[in-house]
Coordinates of N, CA and C in Angstrom, one line a residue:
M4 N 6.0 -84.7 26.7 CA 5.1 -85.4 24.4 C 4.2 -86.4 24.5
K5 N 4.4 -86.5 24.0 CA 3.2 -87.9 23.6 C 3.1 -87.8 22.1
K6 N 3.7 -89.1 21.4 CA 4.1 -88.8 20.0 C 3.2 -89.5 19.6
I7 N 3.3 -89.0 18.2 CA 2.7 -89.7 17.1 C 2.7 -89.9 15.4
W8 N 1.9 -91.3 14.6 CA 2.6 -91.7 13.8 C 1.7 -91.2 12.9
I9 N 1.0 -91.4 11.6 CA 0.3 -90.5 10.5 C 0.9 -92.6 9.6
V10 N 0.1 -92.7 9.3 CA 0.5 -92.9 8.1 C -0.1 -93.2 7.1
E11 N -0.4 -92.8 6.3 CA -1.9 -92.8 5.4 C -0.7 -91.7 3.9
D12 N -1.5 -93.2 2.5 CA -0.6 -92.4 1.2 C -1.1 -91.4 1.0
E13 N -2.2 -90.4 0.9 CA -2.0 -89.3 0.2 C -2.0 -87.7 1.0
E14 N -0.6 -87.3 0.5 CA -0.1 -86.5 1.0 C -0.7 -85.8 2.1
M15 N -1.8 -85.1 0.5 CA -2.7 -83.6 0.9 C -2.9 -84.4 2.3
I16 N -4.0 -85.2 2.9 CA -4.6 -86.1 4.3 C -3.5 -85.2 5.2
R17 N -2.3 -86.1 5.0 CA -1.2 -86.5 5.6 C -1.2 -84.7 6.1
E18 N -0.8 -83.8 5.2 CA -1.2 -82.7 5.8 C -1.2 -81.4 6.0
L19 N -2.7 -81.9 5.7 CA -3.8 -81.9 6.2 C -4.2 -82.4 8.3
I20 N -3.9 -83.5 8.7 CA -3.6 -84.3 9.8 C -2.4 -83.1 10.7
V21 N -1.8 -83.0 10.3 CA -0.1 -82.4 10.7 C -0.9 -81.5 11.2
S22 N -0.8 -80.3 9.7 CA -1.6 -78.5 9.9 C -2.5 -78.6 11.8
A23 N -3.6 -79.6 11.4 CA -4.5 -79.4 12.3 C -4.2 -79.8 13.8
L24 N -3.3 -80.5 14.0 CA -2.9 -80.5 15.7 C -0.8 -80.3 15.8
K25 N -0.6 -79.8 15.4 CA 0.7 -78.6 15.1 C 0.3 -78.0 16.5
D26 N -0.6 -77.7 17.3 CA -0.6 -76.7 18.4 C -1.3 -78.0 19.3
E27 N -0.8 -79.0 19.5 CA -1.3 -79.6 19.9 C -0.6 -80.1 21.7
G28 N 1.4 -80.4 21.2 CA 1.9 -80.3 22.4 C 2.1 -82.0 21.7
L29 N 2.0 -82.3 20.7 CA 2.7 -83.4 20.2 C 3.5 -83.4 19.0
N30 N 4.2 -84.5 19.1 CA 5.8 -84.7 18.3 C 5.0 -85.9 17.7
I31 N 5.4 -85.1 15.5 CA 4.4 -85.8 15.2 C 5.7 -86.1 14.2
K32 N 4.4 -87.6 13.8 CA 5.8 -88.4 12.1 C 4.8 -88.3 11.2
T33 N 5.6 -88.7 10.1 CA 4.0 -88.3 9.2 C 4.8 -90.0 7.8
F34 N 4.2 -90.9 7.4 CA 4.5 -92.0 6.5 C 3.7 -92.4 5.2
P35 N 4.3 -92.2 3.7 CA 3.5 -92.6 2.9 C 3.2 -93.9 3.2
D36 N 3.4 -95.1 3.8 CA 2.8 -96.5 4.2 C 3.8 -97.1 5.1
S37 N 3.2 -98.3 5.1 CA 3.1 -98.7 6.5 C 4.7 -99.2 6.0
A38 N 5.5 -99.6 4.9 CA 6.7 -100.4 5.2 C 7.6 -98.8 6.0
A39 N 7.3 -98.1 5.5 CA 8.0 -97.5 6.1 C 8.4 -96.8 7.4
A40 N 6.6 -96.9 7.5 CA 6.8 -96.8 9.6 C 7.3 -97.7 10.4
K41 N 7.5 -98.7 9.8 CA 7.7 -100.0 10.2 C 8.8 -99.5 10.2
E42 N 10.1 -99.2 9.0 CA 11.7 -99.1 9.2 C 11.7 -98.1 9.9
E43 N 10.7 -97.2 10.7 CA 10.9 -96.0 11.6 C 11.9 -97.1 12.7
L44 N 10.4 -98.1 13.3 CA 10.7 -98.4 13.9 C 12.6 -99.3 14.7
K45 N 12.7 -99.4 13.3 CA 14.7 -99.6 13.6 C 15.4 -98.7 14.3
K46 N 14.6 -97.0 14.4 CA 15.5 -96.6 14.7 C 15.2 -95.9 16.2
E47 N 13.8 -95.1 16.2 CA 13.4 -95.2 17.7 C 12.5 -96.3 18.5
L48 N 11.7 -95.5 19.2 CA 10.4 -95.9 20.3 C 9.7 -96.3 19.1
P49 N 8.8 -96.3 19.8 CA 7.2 -96.7 19.0 C 6.3 -95.4 19.5
P50 N 5.7 -94.8 18.8 CA 4.6 -94.2 19.1 C 2.9 -94.3 20.4
D51 N 3.2 -93.5 20.8 CA 2.2 -94.1 21.9 C 0.6 -93.8 20.4
I52 N 0.4 -93.1 19.5 CA -0.9 -92.8 18.8 C -0.3 -93.4 17.7
L53 N -1.2 -94.4 16.9 CA -0.7 -94.6 15.1 C -2.2 -94.5 14.8
L54 N -1.9 -93.3 14.2 CA -3.4 -92.8 13.4 C -3.0 -93.5 12.0
T55 N -3.3 -94.2 11.2 CA -3.7 -94.6 10.4 C -4.9 -94.9 8.7
D56 N -4.4 -95.0 7.7 CA -5.6 -94.6 6.8 C -5.4 -96.9 6.6
Y57 N -6.7 -96.9 6.1 CA -7.0 -98.6 6.3 C -6.7 -98.7 4.8
T58 N -6.5 -98.0 3.0 CA -6.6 -98.9 2.0 C -4.8 -97.6 1.4
M59 N -3.9 -98.8 1.3 CA -2.9 -97.9 1.5 C -2.3 -99.5 0.5
P60 N -1.2 -98.8 -1.1 CA -0.8 -99.9 -1.2 C 0.8 -100.5 0.1
G61 N 0.8 -101.3 -1.1 CA 1.5 -102.8 0.1 C 0.8 -103.3 1.5
E62 N 1.0 -103.3 2.9 CA 0.5 -103.5 3.8 C -1.4 -102.3 4.0
N63 N -2.1 -102.9 4.5 CA -2.7 -102.0 4.9 C -3.3 -101.9 6.4
G64 N -4.4 -101.3 6.9 CA -3.3 -100.3 7.8 C -4.5 -101.3 9.3
I65 N -5.5 -102.3 8.7 CA -5.1 -103.7 9.6 C -4.0 -104.9 9.4
E66 N -3.4 -104.8 8.7 CA -2.3 -105.9 8.9 C -1.2 -104.7 9.8
L67 N -1.0 -103.5 9.7 CA 0.1 -102.4 9.6 C -0.9 -102.5 11.9
A68 N -1.8 -102.8 12.2 CA -2.6 -102.8 13.1 C -1.9 -104.1 14.3
K69 N -2.8 -104.7 13.5 CA -2.0 -106.2 14.1 C -0.4 -106.8 14.7
Y70 N 0.5 -106.0 13.6 CA 2.0 -105.7 13.3 C 2.2 -104.9 15.1
F71 N 1.7 -103.8 14.9 CA 1.4 -103.1 16.0 C 1.7 -103.8 17.8
R72 N 0.1 -104.6 17.3 CA -0.9 -105.3 18.6 C 0.2 -106.2 19.4
D73 N 0.9 -107.1 18.1 CA 1.5 -108.4 18.1 C 2.8 -107.1 19.2
G74 N 3.8 -106.3 18.4 CA 5.0 -106.0 18.4 C 5.2 -105.0 19.9
F75 N 4.5 -104.3 19.5 CA 4.4 -102.4 20.4 C 2.5 -102.6 21.0
P76 N 2.5 -103.5 22.0 CA 1.2 -103.2 22.5 C 1.1 -102.2 22.9
E77 N 1.8 -101.3 23.2 CA 1.2 -99.5 24.5 C 1.4 -99.0 23.7
T78 N 1.0 -98.9 21.9 CA 0.6 -98.2 21.1 C -1.1 -97.9 20.7
T79 N -1.3 -96.9 20.8 CA -3.0 -97.3 20.7 C -3.4 -97.0 19.1
V80 N -3.6 -97.7 18.6 CA -3.8 -98.0 16.9 C -5.2 -97.2 16.9
V81 N -5.9 -95.8 15.8 CA -6.4 -95.9 15.3 C -6.5 -95.8 13.8
L82 N -7.6 -96.3 13.5 CA -8.1 -96.8 11.8 C -9.0 -95.7 10.9
M83 N -8.8 -94.7 9.9 CA -8.4 -93.9 9.2 C -9.0 -94.2 7.4
S84 N -10.4 -94.5 7.9 CA -11.2 -95.3 6.7 C -12.3 -94.6 6.0
G85 N -12.2 -94.3 5.2 CA -13.8 -93.8 3.8 C -15.0 -95.1 4.0
N86 N -14.2 -96.0 3.9 CA -15.6 -97.1 4.1 C -15.2 -98.3 5.1
L87 N -15.4 -97.6 6.3 CA -15.1 -98.3 7.1 C -16.3 -99.6 7.1
E88 N -17.5 -99.2 6.6 CA -18.3 -100.2 6.3 C -18.3 -101.5 6.2
L89 N -17.3 -101.2 5.6 CA -17.2 -102.1 4.9 C -16.2 -104.0 5.4
I90 N -16.0 -102.8 6.6 CA -14.6 -103.6 7.2 C -15.0 -104.0 8.7
S91 N -15.4 -105.0 9.2 CA -16.3 -105.8 10.4 C -15.4 -105.1 12.0
K92 N -16.5 -104.9 12.2 CA -16.3 -104.5 13.8 C -15.4 -105.5 14.2
E93 N -15.7 -106.1 14.0 CA -15.3 -107.6 15.0 C -13.0 -108.3 14.5
R94 N -12.7 -108.1 12.8 CA -12.1 -108.0 12.0 C -11.3 -106.0 12.8
I95 N -11.9 -105.3 13.2 CA -11.3 -104.2 13.5 C -10.8 -104.2 14.7
K96 N -11.7 -104.9 15.9 CA -11.0 -105.1 17.5 C -10.3 -106.3 17.6
N97 N -10.1 -107.6 16.8 CA -9.3 -108.3 16.7 C -7.2 -108.0 16.0
A98 N -8.1 -106.5 15.1 CA -6.7 -106.0 15.3 C -6.5 -105.2 16.1
G99 N -6.8 -105.3 17.9 CA -6.5 -104.2 17.9 C -7.0 -103.1 18.0
I100 N -7.8 -102.5 17.0 CA -7.4 -101.4 16.7 C -8.5 -100.6 18.2
K101 N -7.8 -99.2 18.5 CA -9.4 -98.3 19.7 C -10.2 -97.4 19.3
K102 N -10.2 -96.9 17.6 CA -10.5 -96.3 17.5 C -10.5 -95.7 15.9
T103 N -11.7 -96.0 15.8 CA -12.1 -95.2 14.7 C -12.4 -93.8 13.3
L104 N -12.3 -93.9 12.3 CA -12.7 -92.2 12.3 C -13.0 -92.5 10.8
R105 N -13.7 -92.4 10.3 CA -14.1 -92.5 8.7 C -14.3 -90.9 8.0
K106 N -13.5 -91.1 7.0 CA -13.2 -89.6 6.1 C -14.4 -90.1 5.3
P107 N -15.0 -88.2 4.0 CA -13.8 -87.3 5.4 C -14.4 -86.6 7.2
F108 N -13.4 -86.9 7.4 CA -14.4 -86.6 8.6 C -14.1 -85.2 9.6
Q109 N -14.3 -84.4 10.6 CA -14.4 -83.4 10.2 C -13.5 -82.5 11.5
L110 N -12.0 -81.8 11.7 CA -11.3 -82.0 13.0 C -11.6 -81.9 14.0
S111 N -12.0 -81.5 14.1 CA -13.4 -82.2 15.5 C -13.5 -83.4 16.3
E112 N -13.2 -84.4 15.1 CA -13.8 -85.8 15.3 C -12.4 -86.1 15.3
L113 N -11.6 -85.7 15.3 CA -10.1 -85.5 15.0 C -9.8 -85.0 16.1
Y114 N -9.8 -84.6 16.4 CA -9.3 -83.6 18.1 C -10.1 -84.0 19.0
E115 N -11.6 -84.8 18.8 CA -12.3 -85.6 20.0 C -11.7 -86.8 20.0
V116 N -10.7 -87.7 18.9 CA -10.3 -88.4 19.5 C -8.8 -88.7 19.5
I117 N -8.4 -87.5 19.5 CA -6.6 -87.6 20.5 C -7.1 -87.4 21.5
E118 N -8.3 -86.0 21.7 CA -7.6 -86.0 23.0 C -8.3 -87.1 23.9
I119 N -9.7 -87.7 24.0 CA -10.2 -89.2 24.0 C -8.2 -89.5 24.7
L120 N -7.6 -90.1 23.6 CA -6.3 -91.0 24.4 C -5.2 -90.0 24.7
T121 N -4.7 -89.0 24.6 CA -4.4 -88.5 25.5 C -4.7 -87.8 26.3
P122 N -4.8 -88.2 27.5 CA -4.7 -88.0 29.3 C -4.1 -86.1 29.2

């Protein structure tokens, strides 16, 4: 079973994503910020997929992606943002981010990204 972690500071968005994915056969955990996700790494293996928001209190999604790129390169990182056009493609690529989702996104876009990443 694929493990997916959702790092998003808005509880409503976390709940929406979990609700949309709950029947997809995924092991899902959610975190309100980067620090909470990093703390969980002390207790268990990293996820197969990390779905992270860009703008959060404390560390942003690019910084979290770099942390996973450097320490857990087997994790596929997906960045969510309402302002993707403000983040250079080079910066996204250099952070090891494989896919992006522009918020607000359709559930079909979320399913497409997850399906691409979970063969």
